[in-house]
Short mmCIF file of C-alpha atoms in Angstrom, two decimals:
data_model
loop_
_atom_site.label_atom_id
_atom_site.label_comp_id
_atom_site.label_asym_id
_atom_site.label_seq_id
_atom_site.Cartn_x
_atom_site.Cartn_y
_atom_site.Cartn_z
CA MET H 15 0.00 0.00 0.00
CA PRO H 16 1.51 3.40 -0.91
CA ASP H 17 2.54 5.74 1.87
CA TYR H 18 0.66 8.98 1.37
CA VAL H 19 -1.90 11.28 2.97
CA VAL H 20 -5.17 12.25 1.31
CA GLU H 21 -7.01 15.50 1.95
CA ASN H 22 -10.70 15.46 1.07
CA ILE H 23 -12.97 18.34 0.14
CA ASN H 24 -13.68 19.12 3.80
CA GLY H 25 -9.99 19.54 4.49
CA GLU H 26 -9.79 16.35 6.56
CA LYS H 27 -6.55 14.42 6.29
CA VAL H 28 -6.19 10.70 6.73
CA ASN H 29 -3.10 8.52 6.46
CA HIS H 30 -3.29 5.31 4.47
CA LEU H 31 -2.82 3.38 7.73
CA ALA H 32 -6.46 4.20 8.59
CA LEU H 33 -7.41 2.10 5.59
CA ASP H 34 -5.90 -1.24 6.49
CA SER H 35 -6.71 -4.45 4.63
CA GLU H 36 -9.58 -5.34 6.97
CA VAL H 37 -11.30 -2.00 6.39
CA GLN H 38 -10.75 -2.27 2.63
CA ASN H 39 -12.22 -5.76 2.54
CA THR H 40 -15.23 -4.61 4.57
CA ILE H 41 -15.94 -1.81 2.12
CA ARG H 42 -15.25 -3.98 -0.95
CA ARG H 43 -17.66 -6.69 0.21
CA PHE H 44 -20.33 -4.14 1.10
CA ILE H 45 -20.53 -1.72 -1.81
CA THR H 46 -22.48 -2.37 -4.98
CA ARG H 47 -21.80 -0.81 -8.37
CA GLN H 48 -24.34 1.94 -7.70
CA MET H 49 -22.69 2.76 -4.39
CA ALA H 50 -19.30 2.90 -6.11
CA ARG H 51 -20.71 5.31 -8.70
CA ILE H 52 -21.89 7.60 -5.90
CA MET H 53 -18.47 7.44 -4.26
CA LEU H 54 -16.85 8.43 -7.56
CA LEU H 55 -19.28 11.33 -7.98
CA LEU H 56 -18.50 12.57 -4.47
CA LEU H 57 -14.76 12.27 -4.91
CA ASP H 58 -13.56 15.84 -4.24
CA HIS H 59 -17.16 17.13 -4.46
CA THR H 60 -20.03 17.89 -2.13
CA MET H 61 -23.45 17.38 -3.70
CA THR H 62 -27.13 17.45 -2.79
CA ASN H 63 -29.21 14.31 -3.22
CA LYS H 64 -30.99 16.02 -6.13
CA GLU H 65 -27.67 16.61 -7.88
CA ILE H 66 -26.59 13.00 -7.28
CA ALA H 67 -29.91 11.65 -8.57
CA GLU H 68 -29.67 13.75 -11.74
CA ARG H 69 -26.10 12.65 -12.44
CA MET H 70 -26.98 8.99 -11.91
CA ASN H 71 -30.34 9.19 -13.70
CA LEU H 72 -32.18 7.87 -10.66
CA THR H 73 -35.45 8.86 -9.02
CA SER H 74 -35.09 10.47 -5.60
CA SER H 75 -36.74 7.41 -4.04
CA ALA H 76 -34.30 5.00 -5.70
CA LEU H 77 -31.34 7.14 -4.64
CA SER H 78 -32.68 7.36 -1.10
CA ASN H 79 -32.73 3.55 -0.93
CA ILE H 80 -29.06 3.39 -1.94
CA LEU H 81 -28.01 6.17 0.47
CA GLN H 82 -29.85 4.48 3.34
CA ARG H 83 -28.01 1.22 2.61
CA MET H 84 -24.68 3.03 2.45
CA LYS H 85 -25.28 4.41 5.95
CA LYS H 86 -25.44 0.84 7.24
CA CYS H 87 -21.88 -0.03 6.28
CA GLU H 88 -19.66 -0.89 9.24
CA VAL H 89 -17.20 1.68 7.89
CA GLU H 90 -18.72 5.16 7.70
CA LEU H 91 -18.83 6.15 4.04
CA LEU H 92 -20.86 9.36 3.91
CA SER H 93 -20.38 12.72 5.53
CA ILE H 94 -23.77 14.48 5.77
CA GLU H 95 -24.34 18.16 6.49
CA LYS H 96 -27.49 20.27 6.46
CA LYS H 97 -27.12 23.65 4.81
CA ASP H 98 -30.26 25.79 4.75
CA LYS H 99 -32.96 23.52 3.28
CA TYR H 100 -30.47 21.21 1.56
CA VAL H 101 -28.77 18.03 2.73
CA MET H 102 -25.19 17.93 1.46
CA TYR H 103 -23.29 14.68 0.90
CA SER H 104 -19.55 14.13 0.71
CA LEU H 105 -17.20 11.24 1.45
CA THR H 106 -15.66 10.58 4.82
CA SER H 107 -11.87 10.72 4.82
CA VAL H 108 -11.61 6.92 4.85
CA ALA H 109 -14.14 6.52 2.02
CA HIS H 110 -12.28 9.20 0.06
CA LEU H 111 -9.01 7.32 0.47
CA TYR H 112 -10.62 4.01 -0.48
CA THR H 113 -12.08 5.59 -3.63
CA GLU H 114 -8.72 7.11 -4.57
CA MET H 115 -6.90 3.83 -4.11
CA ASN H 116 -9.43 1.33 -5.45
CA LEU H 117 -11.87 2.99 -7.84
CA VAL H 118 -9.66 5.31 -9.88
CA LEU H 119 -7.07 4.31 -12.46
CA LYS H 120 -4.39 6.90 -11.91
CA ASP H 121 -2.62 6.47 -15.26
CA LYS H 122 -5.74 7.42 -17.20
CA LYS H 123 -7.87 10.53 -17.26
CA ASP H 124 -11.14 8.67 -17.08
CA LEU H 125 -12.56 7.03 -13.98
CA LYS H 126 -13.10 3.31 -14.01
CA LEU H 127 -14.61 0.95 -11.46
CA ILE H 128 -12.22 -1.76 -10.39
CA GLN H 129 -12.33 -4.44 -7.71
CA ILE H 130 -16.07 -3.99 -7.27
CA ASN H 131 -17.77 -7.17 -6.18
CA GLU H 132 -21.27 -6.08 -7.06
CA THR H 133 -22.76 -9.59 -7.04
CA GLU H 134 -20.93 -11.32 -4.23
CA THR H 135 -22.10 -9.75 -1.01
CA VAL H 136 -21.80 -12.03 2.01
CA GLU H 137 -25.60 -12.37 2.10
CA LEU H 138 -25.84 -13.34 -1.58
CA THR H 139 -23.10 -15.93 -1.17
CA GLY H 140 -25.03 -17.41 1.76
CA CYS H 141 -28.20 -17.55 -0.34
CA ARG H 142 -26.37 -19.23 -3.21
CA ASN H 143 -24.87 -21.86 -0.92
CA ALA H 144 -28.29 -22.52 0.61
CA LEU H 145 -29.82 -22.79 -2.87
CA VAL H 146 -27.20 -25.38 -3.89
CA GLY H 147 -28.01 -27.38 -0.75
CA LEU H 148 -31.75 -27.24 -1.44
CA LYS H 149 -31.31 -28.26 -5.09
CA GLU H 150 -29.21 -31.23 -4.03
CA ARG H 151 -31.87 -32.26 -1.51
CA LEU H 152 -34.77 -32.00 -3.96
CA GLY H 153 -32.85 -33.50 -6.89
CA GLU H 154 -34.86 -34.38 -9.96
CA ASP H 155 -38.10 -33.38 -8.20
CA TRP H 156 -36.98 -29.73 -8.01
CA ASP H 157 -39.55 -28.30 -10.46
CA VAL H 158 -42.45 -29.82 -8.53
CA GLU H 159 -41.10 -29.77 -5.00
CA PHE H 160 -39.75 -26.20 -4.87
CA PRO H 161 -43.18 -24.53 -5.38
CA ARG H 162 -44.61 -26.99 -2.83
CA ARG H 163 -41.90 -26.05 -0.31
CA CYS H 164 -42.75 -22.37 -0.86
CA PHE H 165 -46.39 -23.11 -0.11
CA LEU H 166 -45.61 -25.11 3.03
CA PHE H 167 -43.21 -22.50 4.40
CA TYR H 168 -45.23 -19.36 3.67
CA GLU H 169 -48.85 -20.58 3.70
CA ASN H 170 -48.76 -23.36 6.29
CA GLY H 171 -45.94 -22.02 8.41
CA GLN H 172 -44.29 -25.44 8.26
CA ARG H 173 -40.76 -25.50 9.68
CA ASP H 174 -38.08 -28.07 10.52
CA GLU H 175 -39.30 -30.79 8.14
CA MET H 176 -36.65 -29.88 5.57
CA PRO H 177 -33.82 -27.75 7.06
CA GLU H 178 -32.36 -27.00 3.62
CA ALA H 179 -35.61 -25.27 2.58
CA ASP H 180 -35.88 -23.34 5.86
CA THR H 181 -32.29 -22.14 5.53
CA PHE H 182 -32.77 -20.94 1.96
CA PHE H 183 -36.01 -19.06 2.64
CA GLU H 184 -34.64 -17.44 5.80
CA LYS H 185 -31.44 -16.30 4.09
CA VAL H 186 -33.38 -14.74 1.21
CA GLU H 187 -35.60 -12.90 3.70
CA ASP H 188 -32.43 -11.56 5.33
CA LEU H 189 -31.18 -10.42 1.92
CA ILE H 190 -34.41 -8.46 1.40
CA ARG H 191 -34.38 -6.98 4.92
CA LYS H 192 -30.88 -5.67 4.21
CA GLU H 193 -32.32 -4.09 1.06
CA GLN H 194 -30.00 -5.88 -1.34
CA LEU H 195 -32.64 -5.99 -4.04
CA GLU H 196 -30.12 -5.99 -6.89
CA GLN H 197 -28.63 -9.17 -5.43
CA LEU H 198 -32.12 -10.65 -5.01
CA GLU H 199 -32.77 -10.17 -8.73
CA ILE H 200 -29.55 -12.02 -9.55
CA LEU H 201 -30.55 -14.87 -7.25
CA LEU H 202 -34.05 -15.16 -8.70
CA ASN H 203 -32.56 -15.51 -12.18
CA GLU H 204 -30.55 -18.45 -10.91
CA LEU H 205 -33.72 -20.35 -10.05
CA GLU H 206 -33.81 -21.01 -13.82
CA ASN H 207 -37.30 -22.52 -13.99
CA GLU H 208 -39.79 -19.71 -14.75
CA THR H 209 -42.63 -21.40 -12.86
CA CYS H 210 -40.46 -21.78 -9.75
CA ARG H 211 -39.31 -18.19 -9.98
CA LYS H 212 -42.83 -16.77 -10.29
CA SER H 213 -44.12 -19.04 -7.54
CA TYR H 214 -41.45 -17.89 -5.13
CA LEU H 215 -41.71 -14.22 -6.09
CA ARG H 216 -45.41 -14.29 -5.23
CA TYR H 217 -44.58 -15.22 -1.65
CA ILE H 218 -41.71 -12.80 -1.08
CA GLU H 219 -43.42 -9.87 -2.80
CA LYS H 220 -44.72 -8.62 0.54
CA TYR H 221 -41.21 -8.50 2.01
CA ILE H 222 -40.08 -6.43 -0.97
CA SER H 223 -43.11 -4.13 -0.81
CA ILE H 224 -42.60 -3.42 2.88
CA ARG H 225 -39.00 -2.39 2.14
CA LYS H 226 -40.56 0.36 -0.01
CA LEU H 227 -42.50 1.62 3.00
CA CYS H 228 -39.36 1.45 5.16
CA SER H 229 -37.55 3.62 2.63
CA LEU H 230 -40.45 6.07 2.61
CA ASP H 231 -40.36 6.12 6.40
CA ALA H 232 -36.71 7.20 6.28
CA GLU H 233 -37.73 10.16 4.10
CA ASN H 234 -41.10 11.08 5.61
CA TRP H 235 -42.26 9.10 8.66
CA LYS H 236 -45.58 10.96 8.88
CA ILE H 237 -46.59 9.79 5.42
CA ALA H 238 -45.49 6.22 6.20
CA TYR H 239 -47.68 6.23 9.33
CA ARG H 240 -50.53 7.70 7.29
CA PHE H 241 -50.32 4.77 4.88
CA ILE H 242 -50.56 2.34 7.82
CA ASP H 243 -53.60 4.14 9.21
CA ASP H 244 -55.27 4.11 5.79
CA ILE H 245 -54.82 0.34 5.50
CA PHE H 246 -55.95 -0.55 9.02
CA CYS H 247 -58.80 1.94 9.42
CA GLY H 248 -60.52 1.83 6.05
CA ASP H 249 -63.71 -0.21 5.64
CA GLU H 250 -62.44 -0.96 2.17
CA ILE H 251 -58.90 -1.04 0.86
CA CYS H 252 -58.22 2.59 -0.03
CA ILE H 253 -55.44 5.14 0.15
CA SER H 254 -55.87 8.75 1.17
CA TYR H 255 -55.17 11.62 -1.18
CA ASP H 256 -52.70 12.93 1.41
CA PHE H 257 -50.59 9.80 1.03
CA LEU H 258 -50.74 9.79 -2.77
CA ALA H 259 -49.76 13.45 -2.88
CA ASN H 260 -46.72 12.91 -0.69
CA SER H 261 -45.54 9.40 -1.62
CA GLY H 262 -42.50 10.65 -3.54
CA ASP H 263 -41.52 8.58 -6.54
CA LEU H 264 -43.48 5.45 -5.67
CA SER H 265 -45.30 4.29 -8.77
CA LYS H 266 -48.96 3.30 -8.87
CA GLU H 267 -47.91 -0.34 -9.27
CA GLU H 268 -45.61 -0.17 -6.23
CA ILE H 269 -48.37 1.36 -4.08
CA ILE H 270 -50.84 -1.33 -5.20
CA LYS H 271 -48.33 -4.03 -4.25
CA MET H 272 -47.80 -2.38 -0.86
CA VAL H 273 -51.55 -2.35 -0.23
CA LYS H 274 -51.91 -6.01 -1.23
CA SER H 275 -48.96 -7.01 0.93
CA PHE H 276 -50.34 -5.29 4.01
CA SER H 277 -53.76 -6.79 3.40
CA GLU H 278 -52.26 -10.29 3.25
CA ILE H 279 -50.43 -9.84 6.55
CA ILE H 280 -53.55 -8.40 8.20
CA LYS H 281 -55.56 -11.43 7.04
CA GLN H 282 -52.83 -13.69 8.41
CA SER H 283 -53.03 -11.90 11.77
CA GLN H 284 -56.82 -12.31 11.88
CA LYS H 285 -56.78 -15.95 10.83
CA GLU H 286 -54.19 -17.16 13.33
CA GLY H 287 -55.86 -15.77 16.47
CA LEU H 288 -52.62 -14.30 17.76
CA SER H 289 -51.69 -13.17 21.23
CA LYS H 290 -50.55 -9.56 21.58
CA LYS H 291 -46.93 -10.67 21.57
CA GLY H 292 -47.58 -12.96 18.62
CA PHE H 293 -49.10 -10.05 16.70
CA LEU H 294 -45.96 -7.97 17.25
CA ASP H 295 -43.75 -10.92 16.27
CA VAL H 296 -45.57 -11.30 12.92
CA TRP H 297 -45.02 -7.67 11.97
CA GLU H 298 -41.50 -7.39 13.36
CA LYS H 299 -40.13 -10.05 11.04
CA TYR H 300 -41.20 -8.00 8.02
CA PHE H 301 -39.94 -4.63 9.24
CA HIS H 302 -36.55 -5.47 10.74
CA PRO H 303 -34.51 -3.30 11.25
CA HIS H 304 -37.28 -0.66 11.06
CA GLU H 305 -39.00 -2.04 14.15
CA LYS H 306 -40.53 1.29 15.14
CA LEU H 307 -43.09 0.83 12.36
CA ALA H 308 -43.99 -2.61 13.75
CA TYR H 309 -44.29 -1.13 17.27
CA PHE H 310 -46.57 1.60 15.93
CA ILE H 311 -48.81 -1.02 14.31
CA ALA H 312 -48.85 -3.23 17.41
CA GLU H 313 -49.56 -0.45 19.89
CA LYS H 314 -52.33 1.06 17.82
CA TYR H 315 -54.06 -1.94 16.28
CA ARG H 316 -53.32 -5.25 18.01
CA ASN H 317 -56.28 -4.94 20.40
CA SER H 318 -58.54 -5.19 17.36
CA TYR H 319 -56.86 -8.36 16.07
CA CYS H 320 -55.77 -10.29 19.16
CA ASN H 321 -57.48 -12.56 21.63
#
């Protein structure tokens, strides 16, 4: 590793020793291609989220999802400062040094992504390994048995009969909770059989839809709570104009999927005759690590649904 000091746009200086191999590996395993693009944009620049979104050709909602995931890295990547009504983003000194050393080819004028492991996050690797184990267990009966295992796990709540299936489904749920939706898409393509893929997607759609609400909550918690109230309080499934007017870049299709997902979980809560703790447990597993939304639902509505 070269011996030099980097000064970022905020005037912070960091020696290369702050970026040891363990820190580099942590960042390399964590960041996706989109995250790396943001880091390159912020190299020696401070930008608003609107400016970043325009440069990357992303909606503000899509960018918000990426920025929220970047904040969860064990190594702090983003320096955030409020200036008037704007939120300004720049790189931390360590992220700046990592970008200089790993994402820029110094002998060329153009920037180029290198050493970016956009498909092999730890979670995706775990899902792949679990998928291999499940395929080996099901063997030639895969095309028939996989949809059946989906039904048993998600509709009947059946556990422990086939550990390989439990492990795979649980690891994919973890992938979704950590908002690695790009990696999920790669994994779904590896299911190969179209019927199996569609069957499975139908069951995990509600996990994906709830991630949309979690992202909205990070931007505007009042609107996220309003959506919850609309779903639980309406005699029919309907959404208030207030929510639609303030739902950011969520498309009509995404909102419809969110409504359907919530309705399915509500029906599940009614059907199972849950205790108050059981009601919270059902919602918590979907919202982790945004448990405050699950607590809001439980505190406000579980008396109506529990024994």
